[in-house]
Amino acid sequence: AGDSPLPDTLTSLAAVPIPLLLVDAQHTVLYANPWYCELMKTAVSELVGYHFFEIHGGCWQTNALLRSFDHSDFDEHESVLQV
């Protein structure tokens, strides 16, 4: 009771064989799987805790992604895990 489901989620994400990041509603990187780190030639420590649009010198800060994040209601969807 009261335990965060995040460790189980991270274990599952580590098994996904494609590059991915877990980003919270404030756009902070919570997790990067090994495939993402390998693809981007970076360490987890350079990603976790940083704002998504700051990593990799801001390469993800595009108008399309900014609009997508700003207009998303993913955090209000009942299927989204709130941690």
CSV table of N, CA and C in Angstrom, one decimal:
chain,number,residue,atom,x,y,z
A,1,ALA,N,0.8,-1.2,0.0
A,1,ALA,CA,0.0,0.0,0.0
A,1,ALA,C,0.9,1.2,0.0
A,2,GLY,N,0.6,2.2,-0.9
A,2,GLY,CA,1.4,3.4,-1.0
A,2,GLY,C,2.6,3.3,-1.8
A,3,ASP,N,2.9,2.1,-2.2
A,3,ASP,CA,4.1,1.9,-3.1
A,3,ASP,C,3.8,2.4,-4.5
A,4,SER,N,4.9,3.1,-5.0
A,4,SER,CA,4.7,3.6,-6.3
A,4,SER,C,4.8,2.5,-7.4
A,5,PRO,N,4.0,2.6,-8.4
A,5,PRO,CA,4.1,1.6,-9.5
A,5,PRO,C,5.2,1.9,-10.5
A,6,LEU,N,5.9,3.0,-10.2
A,6,LEU,CA,7.0,3.4,-11.2
A,6,LEU,C,8.1,2.3,-11.4
A,7,PRO,N,8.6,1.6,-10.3
A,7,PRO,CA,9.6,0.6,-10.6
A,7,PRO,C,9.1,-0.5,-11.5
A,8,ASP,N,7.9,-1.0,-11.4
A,8,ASP,CA,7.3,-2.0,-12.3
A,8,ASP,C,7.2,-1.4,-13.7
A,9,THR,N,6.8,-0.2,-13.8
A,9,THR,CA,6.7,0.5,-15.1
A,9,THR,C,8.1,0.5,-15.8
A,10,LEU,N,9.1,0.9,-15.0
A,10,LEU,CA,10.5,1.1,-15.6
A,10,LEU,C,11.0,-0.3,-16.0
A,11,THR,N,10.7,-1.3,-15.3
A,11,THR,CA,11.2,-2.7,-15.6
A,11,THR,C,10.5,-3.1,-17.0
A,12,SER,N,9.3,-2.8,-17.1
A,12,SER,CA,8.6,-3.1,-18.4
A,12,SER,C,9.2,-2.2,-19.5
A,13,LEU,N,9.4,-1.0,-19.3
A,13,LEU,CA,10.0,-0.1,-20.4
A,13,LEU,C,11.4,-0.5,-20.8
A,14,ALA,N,12.1,-1.0,-19.8
A,14,ALA,CA,13.5,-1.5,-20.2
A,14,ALA,C,13.5,-2.6,-21.1
A,15,ALA,N,12.4,-3.4,-21.2
A,15,ALA,CA,12.3,-4.5,-22.0
A,15,ALA,C,11.8,-4.2,-23.4
A,16,VAL,N,11.3,-3.0,-23.6
A,16,VAL,CA,10.8,-2.5,-24.9
A,16,VAL,C,12.0,-2.3,-25.9
A,17,PRO,N,12.1,-3.1,-27.0
A,17,PRO,CA,13.3,-3.0,-27.8
A,17,PRO,C,13.3,-1.9,-28.9
A,18,ILE,N,12.8,-0.8,-28.5
A,18,ILE,CA,12.9,0.4,-29.3
A,18,ILE,C,13.3,1.6,-28.4
A,19,PRO,N,13.9,2.6,-29.0
A,19,PRO,CA,14.3,3.8,-28.2
A,19,PRO,C,13.1,4.5,-27.6
A,20,LEU,N,13.1,4.8,-26.3
A,20,LEU,CA,12.0,5.5,-25.8
A,20,LEU,C,12.4,6.3,-24.5
A,21,LEU,N,11.6,7.4,-24.2
A,21,LEU,CA,11.8,8.1,-23.0
A,21,LEU,C,10.4,8.1,-22.3
A,22,LEU,N,10.5,8.2,-21.0
A,22,LEU,CA,9.3,8.4,-20.2
A,22,LEU,C,9.4,9.8,-19.7
A,23,VAL,N,8.4,10.6,-20.0
A,23,VAL,CA,8.3,12.1,-19.7
A,23,VAL,C,7.1,12.3,-18.9
A,24,ASP,N,7.2,13.1,-17.8
A,24,ASP,CA,6.0,13.4,-17.0
A,24,ASP,C,5.2,14.6,-17.6
A,25,ALA,N,4.2,15.0,-17.0
A,25,ALA,CA,3.3,16.0,-17.5
A,25,ALA,C,4.0,17.4,-17.5
A,26,GLN,N,5.1,17.6,-16.7
A,26,GLN,CA,5.8,18.8,-16.8
A,26,GLN,C,7.0,18.8,-17.8
A,27,HIS,N,7.0,17.7,-18.6
A,27,HIS,CA,8.0,17.5,-19.6
A,27,HIS,C,9.4,17.1,-19.1
A,28,THR,N,9.5,16.6,-17.9
A,28,THR,CA,10.7,16.2,-17.3
A,28,THR,C,11.0,14.8,-17.6
A,29,VAL,N,12.2,14.4,-18.1
A,29,VAL,CA,12.5,13.1,-18.4
A,29,VAL,C,12.6,12.3,-17.1
A,30,LEU,N,11.8,11.2,-17.0
A,30,LEU,CA,11.9,10.3,-15.9
A,30,LEU,C,12.7,9.1,-16.1
A,31,TYR,N,12.8,8.7,-17.4
A,31,TYR,CA,13.5,7.4,-17.7
A,31,TYR,C,13.9,7.4,-19.2
A,32,ALA,N,15.0,6.8,-19.5
A,32,ALA,CA,15.5,6.6,-20.8
A,32,ALA,C,15.9,5.1,-20.9
A,33,ASN,N,15.4,4.4,-21.9
A,33,ASN,CA,15.8,3.0,-21.9
A,33,ASN,C,17.1,2.8,-22.6
A,34,PRO,N,17.7,1.7,-22.5
A,34,PRO,CA,19.1,1.5,-23.1
A,34,PRO,C,19.2,1.7,-24.6
A,35,TRP,N,18.1,1.4,-25.3
A,35,TRP,CA,18.1,1.6,-26.8
A,35,TRP,C,18.1,3.1,-27.1
A,36,TYR,N,17.4,3.9,-26.3
A,36,TYR,CA,17.4,5.4,-26.6
A,36,TYR,C,18.9,5.9,-26.3
A,37,CYS,N,19.4,5.5,-25.2
A,37,CYS,CA,20.8,6.0,-24.9
A,37,CYS,C,21.8,5.6,-25.9
A,38,GLU,N,21.7,4.3,-26.4
A,38,GLU,CA,22.6,3.9,-27.5
A,38,GLU,C,22.4,4.7,-28.8
A,39,LEU,N,21.1,4.8,-29.2
A,39,LEU,CA,20.9,5.6,-30.4
A,39,LEU,C,21.4,7.0,-30.3
A,40,MET,N,21.2,7.7,-29.2
A,40,MET,CA,21.5,9.1,-29.0
A,40,MET,C,22.9,9.3,-28.5
A,41,LYS,N,23.6,8.1,-28.3
A,41,LYS,CA,25.0,8.2,-27.8
A,41,LYS,C,25.1,9.1,-26.5
A,42,THR,N,24.3,8.8,-25.5
A,42,THR,CA,24.2,9.6,-24.3
A,42,THR,C,24.0,8.6,-23.1
A,43,ALA,N,24.3,9.2,-21.9
A,43,ALA,CA,24.1,8.4,-20.7
A,43,ALA,C,22.8,8.8,-20.1
A,44,VAL,N,22.2,7.9,-19.3
A,44,VAL,CA,21.0,8.2,-18.6
A,44,VAL,C,21.1,9.4,-17.7
A,45,SER,N,22.2,9.6,-17.1
A,45,SER,CA,22.4,10.8,-16.2
A,45,SER,C,22.4,12.1,-17.0
A,46,GLU,N,22.5,12.1,-18.3
A,46,GLU,CA,22.4,13.3,-19.0
A,46,GLU,C,21.0,13.6,-19.5
A,47,LEU,N,20.0,12.7,-19.1
A,47,LEU,CA,18.6,12.8,-19.5
A,47,LEU,C,17.7,12.9,-18.3
A,48,VAL,N,17.8,12.0,-17.4
A,48,VAL,CA,16.8,11.9,-16.3
A,48,VAL,C,16.9,13.2,-15.4
A,49,GLY,N,15.8,13.8,-15.2
A,49,GLY,CA,15.7,15.0,-14.4
A,49,GLY,C,15.7,16.3,-15.2
A,50,TYR,N,16.1,16.2,-16.5
A,50,TYR,CA,16.1,17.3,-17.3
A,50,TYR,C,14.8,17.5,-18.1
A,51,HIS,N,14.5,18.7,-18.4
A,51,HIS,CA,13.3,19.0,-19.2
A,51,HIS,C,13.5,18.5,-20.6
A,52,PHE,N,12.5,17.9,-21.2
A,52,PHE,CA,12.6,17.2,-22.5
A,52,PHE,C,13.1,18.1,-23.6
A,53,PHE,N,12.7,19.4,-23.5
A,53,PHE,CA,13.2,20.3,-24.6
A,53,PHE,C,14.6,20.9,-24.4
A,54,GLU,N,15.2,20.5,-23.3
A,54,GLU,CA,16.6,20.9,-23.0
A,54,GLU,C,17.6,19.9,-23.4
A,55,ILE,N,17.2,18.6,-23.4
A,55,ILE,CA,18.2,17.6,-23.7
A,55,ILE,C,18.7,17.6,-25.2
A,56,HIS,N,19.9,17.1,-25.4
A,56,HIS,CA,20.5,17.1,-26.7
A,56,HIS,C,20.6,18.5,-27.3
A,57,GLY,N,20.9,19.5,-26.5
A,57,GLY,CA,21.0,20.8,-27.0
A,57,GLY,C,19.7,21.4,-27.5
A,58,GLY,N,18.6,20.9,-27.1
A,58,GLY,CA,17.3,21.4,-27.5
A,58,GLY,C,16.8,20.9,-28.8
A,59,CYS,N,17.4,19.8,-29.3
A,59,CYS,CA,17.0,19.3,-30.7
A,59,CYS,C,15.6,19.0,-30.8
A,60,TRP,N,14.9,18.6,-29.7
A,60,TRP,CA,13.5,18.2,-29.8
A,60,TRP,C,12.6,19.4,-29.7
A,61,GLN,N,13.1,20.6,-29.5
A,61,GLN,CA,12.3,21.8,-29.4
A,61,GLN,C,11.9,22.3,-30.7
A,62,THR,N,10.9,21.7,-31.3
A,62,THR,CA,10.4,22.1,-32.6
A,62,THR,C,8.9,22.6,-32.4
A,63,ASN,N,8.5,23.4,-33.3
A,63,ASN,CA,7.1,23.9,-33.2
A,63,ASN,C,6.1,22.8,-33.1
A,64,ALA,N,6.2,21.8,-33.9
A,64,ALA,CA,5.3,20.7,-33.9
A,64,ALA,C,5.2,20.0,-32.6
A,65,LEU,N,6.4,19.7,-32.0
A,65,LEU,CA,6.4,19.0,-30.7
A,65,LEU,C,5.9,19.9,-29.6
A,66,LEU,N,6.3,21.2,-29.6
A,66,LEU,CA,5.8,22.1,-28.6
A,66,LEU,C,4.3,22.2,-28.6
A,67,ARG,N,3.7,22.3,-29.8
A,67,ARG,CA,2.2,22.4,-30.0
A,67,ARG,C,1.6,21.1,-29.5
A,68,SER,N,2.2,20.0,-29.8
A,68,SER,CA,1.7,18.7,-29.4
A,68,SER,C,1.7,18.5,-27.9
A,69,PHE,N,2.7,18.9,-27.2
A,69,PHE,CA,2.8,18.8,-25.8
A,69,PHE,C,1.8,19.8,-25.2
A,70,ASP,N,1.7,21.0,-25.7
A,70,ASP,CA,0.9,22.0,-25.1
A,70,ASP,C,-0.6,21.7,-25.3
A,71,HIS,N,-1.0,21.0,-26.3
A,71,HIS,CA,-2.4,20.7,-26.5
A,71,HIS,C,-2.8,19.3,-26.2
A,72,SER,N,-1.9,18.6,-25.5
A,72,SER,CA,-2.2,17.2,-25.2
A,72,SER,C,-3.0,17.1,-23.9
A,73,ASP,N,-3.9,16.2,-23.9
A,73,ASP,CA,-4.7,15.9,-22.7
A,73,ASP,C,-4.4,14.5,-22.2
A,74,PHE,N,-3.2,14.0,-22.5
A,74,PHE,CA,-2.9,12.6,-22.1
A,74,PHE,C,-2.9,12.4,-20.6
A,75,ASP,N,-2.6,13.5,-19.9
A,75,ASP,CA,-2.5,13.3,-18.4
A,75,ASP,C,-3.9,13.3,-17.8
A,76,GLU,N,-4.9,13.6,-18.6
A,76,GLU,CA,-6.3,13.5,-18.1
A,76,GLU,C,-7.0,12.2,-18.5
A,77,HIS,N,-6.4,11.4,-19.4
A,77,HIS,CA,-7.0,10.2,-19.9
A,77,HIS,C,-7.0,9.2,-18.8
A,78,GLU,N,-8.0,8.4,-18.7
A,78,GLU,CA,-8.2,7.4,-17.6
A,78,GLU,C,-7.2,6.3,-17.7
A,79,SER,N,-6.6,6.0,-18.9
A,79,SER,CA,-5.7,4.9,-19.0
A,79,SER,C,-4.2,5.3,-18.7
A,80,VAL,N,-4.0,6.6,-18.4
A,80,VAL,CA,-2.6,7.0,-18.1
A,80,VAL,C,-2.4,6.8,-16.6
A,81,LEU,N,-1.2,6.2,-16.4
A,81,LEU,CA,-0.8,5.9,-15.0
A,81,LEU,C,-0.3,7.2,-14.4
A,82,GLN,N,-0.9,7.5,-13.3
A,82,GLN,CA,-0.5,8.7,-12.5
A,82,GLN,C,0.4,8.3,-11.4
A,83,VAL,N,1.6,8.8,-11.4
A,83,VAL,CA,2.6,8.4,-10.3
A,83,VAL,C,3.0,9.6,-9.6
